[in-house]
XYZ file of C-alpha atoms in Angstrom:
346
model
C 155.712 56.535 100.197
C 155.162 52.995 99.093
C 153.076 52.243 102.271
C 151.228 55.656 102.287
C 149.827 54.416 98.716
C 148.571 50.936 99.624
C 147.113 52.427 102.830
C 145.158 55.023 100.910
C 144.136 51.987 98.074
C 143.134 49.803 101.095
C 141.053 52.122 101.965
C 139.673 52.943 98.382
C 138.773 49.548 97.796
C 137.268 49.332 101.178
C 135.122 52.650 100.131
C 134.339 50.513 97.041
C 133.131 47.651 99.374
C 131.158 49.447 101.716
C 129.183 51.375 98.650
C 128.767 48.102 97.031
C 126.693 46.236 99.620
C 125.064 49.508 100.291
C 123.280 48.864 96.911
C 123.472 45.827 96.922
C 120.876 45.237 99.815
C 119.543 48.989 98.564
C 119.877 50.942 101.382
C 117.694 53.813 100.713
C 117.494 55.366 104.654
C 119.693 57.455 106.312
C 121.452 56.200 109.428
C 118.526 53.146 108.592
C 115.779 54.879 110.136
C 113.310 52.742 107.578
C 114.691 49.385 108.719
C 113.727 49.979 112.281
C 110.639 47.428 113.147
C 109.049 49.092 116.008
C 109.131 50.952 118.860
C 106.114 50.161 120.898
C 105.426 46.907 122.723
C 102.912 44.117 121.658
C 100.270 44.874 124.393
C 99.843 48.651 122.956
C 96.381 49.495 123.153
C 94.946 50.391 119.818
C 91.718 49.527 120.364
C 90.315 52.733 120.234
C 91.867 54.761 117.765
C 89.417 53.668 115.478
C 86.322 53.870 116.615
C 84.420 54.462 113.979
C 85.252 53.191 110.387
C 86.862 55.511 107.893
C 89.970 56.591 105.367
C 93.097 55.233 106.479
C 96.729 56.276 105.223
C 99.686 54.972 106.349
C 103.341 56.034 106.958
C 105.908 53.043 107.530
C 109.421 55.049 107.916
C 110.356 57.258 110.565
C 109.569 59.994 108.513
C 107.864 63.065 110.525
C 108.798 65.867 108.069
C 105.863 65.004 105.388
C 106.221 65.724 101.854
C 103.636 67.714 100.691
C 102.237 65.221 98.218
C 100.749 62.783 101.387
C 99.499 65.932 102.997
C 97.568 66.459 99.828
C 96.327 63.234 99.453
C 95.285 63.431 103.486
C 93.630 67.131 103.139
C 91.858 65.959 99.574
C 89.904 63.144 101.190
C 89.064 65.036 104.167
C 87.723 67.719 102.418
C 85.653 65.198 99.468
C 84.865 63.297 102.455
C 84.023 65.809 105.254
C 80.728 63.157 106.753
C 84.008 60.421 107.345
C 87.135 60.402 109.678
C 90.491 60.021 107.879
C 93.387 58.325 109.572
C 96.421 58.783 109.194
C 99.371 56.334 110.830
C 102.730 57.896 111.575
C 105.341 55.059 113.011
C 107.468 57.168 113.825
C 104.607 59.540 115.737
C 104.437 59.971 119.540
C 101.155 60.913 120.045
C 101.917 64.012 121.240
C 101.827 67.505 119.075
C 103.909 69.745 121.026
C 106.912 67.312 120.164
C 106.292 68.768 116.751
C 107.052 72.077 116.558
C 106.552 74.423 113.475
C 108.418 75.383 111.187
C 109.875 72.002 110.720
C 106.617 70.306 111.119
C 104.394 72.563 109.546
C 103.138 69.567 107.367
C 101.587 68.056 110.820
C 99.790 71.162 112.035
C 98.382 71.406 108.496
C 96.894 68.109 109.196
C 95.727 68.397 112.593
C 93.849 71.730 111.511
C 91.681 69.322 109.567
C 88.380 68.472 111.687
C 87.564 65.231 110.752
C 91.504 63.817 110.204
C 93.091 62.169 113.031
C 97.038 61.554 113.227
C 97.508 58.530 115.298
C 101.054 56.893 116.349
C 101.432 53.262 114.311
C 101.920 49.990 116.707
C 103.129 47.417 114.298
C 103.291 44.648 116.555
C 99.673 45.421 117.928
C 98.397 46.042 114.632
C 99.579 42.315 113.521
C 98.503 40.677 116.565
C 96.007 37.878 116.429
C 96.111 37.926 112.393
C 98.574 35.801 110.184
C 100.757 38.365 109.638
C 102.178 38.416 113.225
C 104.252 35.755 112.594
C 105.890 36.814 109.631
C 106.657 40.411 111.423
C 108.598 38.336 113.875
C 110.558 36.587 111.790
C 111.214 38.804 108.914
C 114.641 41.078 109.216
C 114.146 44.593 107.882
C 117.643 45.231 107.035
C 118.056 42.464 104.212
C 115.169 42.680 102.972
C 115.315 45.080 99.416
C 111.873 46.677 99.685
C 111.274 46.591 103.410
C 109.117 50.203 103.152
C 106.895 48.964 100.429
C 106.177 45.241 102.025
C 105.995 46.602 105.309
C 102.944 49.091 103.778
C 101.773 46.106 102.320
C 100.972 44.225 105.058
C 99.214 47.340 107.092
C 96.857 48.283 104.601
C 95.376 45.034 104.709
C 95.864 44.249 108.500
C 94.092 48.015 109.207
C 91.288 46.566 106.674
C 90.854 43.613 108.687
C 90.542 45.137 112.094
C 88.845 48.351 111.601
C 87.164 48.354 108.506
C 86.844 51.145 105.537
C 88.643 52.656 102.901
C 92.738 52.849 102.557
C 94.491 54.601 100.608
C 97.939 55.290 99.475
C 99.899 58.926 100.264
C 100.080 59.360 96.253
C 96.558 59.003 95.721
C 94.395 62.728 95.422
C 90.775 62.551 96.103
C 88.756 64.554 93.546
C 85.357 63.266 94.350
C 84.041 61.014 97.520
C 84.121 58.096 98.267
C 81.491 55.254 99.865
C 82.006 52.919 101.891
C 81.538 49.286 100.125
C 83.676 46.438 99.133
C 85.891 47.384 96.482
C 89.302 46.693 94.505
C 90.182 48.629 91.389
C 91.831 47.199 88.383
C 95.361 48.495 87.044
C 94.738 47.109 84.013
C 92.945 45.030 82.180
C 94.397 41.682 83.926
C 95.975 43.385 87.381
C 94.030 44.540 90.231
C 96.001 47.039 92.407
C 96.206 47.584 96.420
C 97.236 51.530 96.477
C 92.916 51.862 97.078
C 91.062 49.597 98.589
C 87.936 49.543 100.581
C 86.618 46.463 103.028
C 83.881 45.839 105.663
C 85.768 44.886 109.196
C 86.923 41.170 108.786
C 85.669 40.430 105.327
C 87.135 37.411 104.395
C 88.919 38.213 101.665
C 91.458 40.344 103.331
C 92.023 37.281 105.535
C 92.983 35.201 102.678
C 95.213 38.622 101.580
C 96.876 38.094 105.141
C 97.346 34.157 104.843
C 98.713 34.464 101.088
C 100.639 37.088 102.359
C 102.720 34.851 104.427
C 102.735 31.936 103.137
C 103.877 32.885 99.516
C 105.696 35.590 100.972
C 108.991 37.032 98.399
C 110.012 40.398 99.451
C 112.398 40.539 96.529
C 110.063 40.982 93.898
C 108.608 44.422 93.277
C 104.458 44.832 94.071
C 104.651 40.951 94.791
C 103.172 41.274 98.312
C 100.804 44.456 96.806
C 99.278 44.401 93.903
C 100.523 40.906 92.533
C 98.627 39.615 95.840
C 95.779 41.648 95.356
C 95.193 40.165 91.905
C 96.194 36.455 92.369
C 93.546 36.265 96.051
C 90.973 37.882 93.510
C 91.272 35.423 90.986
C 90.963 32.498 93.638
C 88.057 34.427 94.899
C 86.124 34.670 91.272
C 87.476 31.252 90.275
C 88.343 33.010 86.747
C 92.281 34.702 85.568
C 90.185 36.948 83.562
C 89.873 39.677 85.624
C 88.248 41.700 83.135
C 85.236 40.289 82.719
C 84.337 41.425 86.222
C 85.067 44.872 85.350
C 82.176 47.071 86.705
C 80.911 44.219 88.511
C 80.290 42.266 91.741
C 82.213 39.020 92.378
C 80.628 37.565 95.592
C 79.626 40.793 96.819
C 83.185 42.748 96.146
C 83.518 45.566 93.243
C 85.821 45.627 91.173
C 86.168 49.097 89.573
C 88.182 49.888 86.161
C 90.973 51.509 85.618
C 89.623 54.935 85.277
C 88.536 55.294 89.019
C 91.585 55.570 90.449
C 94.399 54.864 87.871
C 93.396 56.727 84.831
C 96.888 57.283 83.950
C 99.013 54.334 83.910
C 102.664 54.192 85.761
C 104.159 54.260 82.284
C 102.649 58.068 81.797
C 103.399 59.237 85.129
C 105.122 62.158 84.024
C 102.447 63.716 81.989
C 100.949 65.143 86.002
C 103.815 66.984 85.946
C 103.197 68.840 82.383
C 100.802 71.408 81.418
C 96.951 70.316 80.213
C 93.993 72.220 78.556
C 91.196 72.283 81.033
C 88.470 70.493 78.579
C 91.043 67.586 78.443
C 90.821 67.442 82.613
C 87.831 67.574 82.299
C 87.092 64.604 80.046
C 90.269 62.497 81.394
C 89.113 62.408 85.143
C 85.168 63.022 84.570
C 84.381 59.879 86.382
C 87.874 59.568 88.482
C 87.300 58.986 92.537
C 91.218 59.526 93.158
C 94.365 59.771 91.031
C 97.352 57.742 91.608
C 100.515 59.955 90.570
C 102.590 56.866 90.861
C 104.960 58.540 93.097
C 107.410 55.396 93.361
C 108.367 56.137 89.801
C 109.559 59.869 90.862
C 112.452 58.711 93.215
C 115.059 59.390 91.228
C 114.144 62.308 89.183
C 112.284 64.225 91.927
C 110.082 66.313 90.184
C 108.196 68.630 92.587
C 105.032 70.934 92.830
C 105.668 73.932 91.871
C 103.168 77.019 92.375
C 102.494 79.229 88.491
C 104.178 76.277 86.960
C 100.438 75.081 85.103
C 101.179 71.775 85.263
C 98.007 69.002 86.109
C 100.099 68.341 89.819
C 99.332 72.109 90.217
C 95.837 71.980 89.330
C 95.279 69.257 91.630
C 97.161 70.965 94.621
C 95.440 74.015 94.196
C 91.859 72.984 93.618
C 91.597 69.563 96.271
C 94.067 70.388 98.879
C 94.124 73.973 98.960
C 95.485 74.144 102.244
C 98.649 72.632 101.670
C 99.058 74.373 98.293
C 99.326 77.509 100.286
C 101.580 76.328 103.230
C 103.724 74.098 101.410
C 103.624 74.879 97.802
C 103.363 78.424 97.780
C 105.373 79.075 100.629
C 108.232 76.946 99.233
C 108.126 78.933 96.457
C 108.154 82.481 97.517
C 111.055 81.256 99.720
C 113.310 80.206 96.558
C 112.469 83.543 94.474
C 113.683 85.034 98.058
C 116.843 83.158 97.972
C 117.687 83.881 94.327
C 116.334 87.689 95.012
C 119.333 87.797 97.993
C 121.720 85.739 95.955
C 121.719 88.252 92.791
């Protein structure tokens, strides 16, 4: 009996062991899916999957079964933007539709309904090639690093900036209104620039000196160090000024930088208020000028607060008025399947 009970607390405390260095170097994929690098080889050809400049979204897990939020942030700046191709990078993408079939991957077909949006596989290691980041991706180990999704999405948005050109965004971000193509960072606040929308001419030097800081002050184990922390300490080498604000609505050798209200009219620390009811007139005046919100979606992990359709909450609005399309196949359809499964469980 005596041995039973320190097998069975050898194994407890083992249990204990295993979930502490689980969070510890915070594991957050299963079976680490998100810690894989990549899957195609170096000499990839990508040259052609962007052609012509556009609005570029990225996906950096393995993830193929979309949550509905990025397909509404793809499907609302398709439809603002219907004169400009949107991109959107899968990594974990083949290439090849037919490996997707529906139901599971309804969220793709949505997508690939779209004229003007393109869903293209993502070659890290060809994307990095021949820019500064390349030798940081081969160096760097995904599995100890504690924000490896977010960094890794860091470095694309500017690499895809670099080499193609045009407008990124992030998968939380829902057009209301278009967007043109110009040099442009928007401000957080009144002292921080953020990277979750940014727009660049091909090779603008500024994104280079992104990519060099990038690496060489490189700390993966700070949040938004290698986003918007970098975003906002290249800008204020570029102006020669830490006052950000003063550029606010201004040029600063030929790059805009926007206020807050364009794309982050809501800060992080409101982020739930999307997900409560609003009186139209105070839409209306909140977002009259607003290119894109930013729902903040990092700050939802842990409660997961979802979409919900005759809820009247400000996500809803959104859903239903700029992405339509997935409203009705993902929102809608979600729904009318849970009233179905409480309808059969009474």
């Amino acid at each position: 009996m005596k041995k039973l009970q320190k097998v069975l607390l050898a194994g407890l405390g083992l249990l204990v062991l295993i979930i502490y260095i689980l969070h510890h170097i915070r594991l957050s994929c299963y079976f680490l899916t998100c810690y894989s690098k990549d899957e195609f080889s170096s000499d990839f050809d990508d040259t052609k999957l962007m052609e012509v400049p556009g609005i570029m979204f990225v996906e950096t897990t393995d993830a193929l079964e979309l949550s509905a939020l990025a397909v509404c942030s793809v499907e609302s700046a398709s439809l603002r933007n219907p004169d400009k191709p949107v991109y959107y990078f899968l990594k974990g993408f083949s290439g090849n539709l037919l490996h997707y079939p529906r139901p599971r991957h309804e969220a793709i077909h949505v997508l690939s309904s779209l004229k003007n949006v393109t869903i293209s596989p993502l070659s890290l290691k060809a994307l990095f090639q021949d820019t500064p980041l390349s030798s940081w991706y081969e160096q760097v180990n995904p599995f100890w690093e504690k924000y490896w999704v977010h960094v890794l999405s860091d470095a694309c948005r500017i690499a895809l900036l670099w080499k193609y050109g045009g407008i990124y965004l992030d998968t939380d971000i829902i057009s209301l209104k278009p967007l043109e193509f110009q040099n442009f960072i928007c401000a957080e606040g009144y002292q921080t620039a953020n990277s979750a929308a940014l727009g660049f001419k091909k090779q603008h030097k500024f994104i280079w000196d992104c990519m060099e800081d990038y690496v060489r002050n490189y700390d993966g184990d700070i949040w938004g160090y290698q986003g918007p922390a970098l975003v906002s300490r290249v800008l204020k080498r570029w102006c020669q000024s830490n006052d950000l604000g003063q550029f606010f609505n201004l040029e600063c050798k030929d790059i805009s930088y926007l206020p807050p209200k364009y794309f982050y009219p809501i800060s992080y620390t409101r982020w739930e208020s999307y997900f409560q009811r609003w009186r139209k007139s105070d839409i209306e005046s909140v977002f009259a000028e607003t290119k894109g919100v930013h729902v903040w979606n990092y700050k939802n992990i842990n409660q997961q607060k979802q979409v919900t359709a005759g809820s009247g909450t400000l996500m809803e609005y959104f859903f239903s008025k700029y992405c339509p399309t997935t409203y009705k196949s993902l929102v809608k359809r979600a729904s009318q399947g849970e009233q179905f499964q409480e309808f059969v469980g009474d």
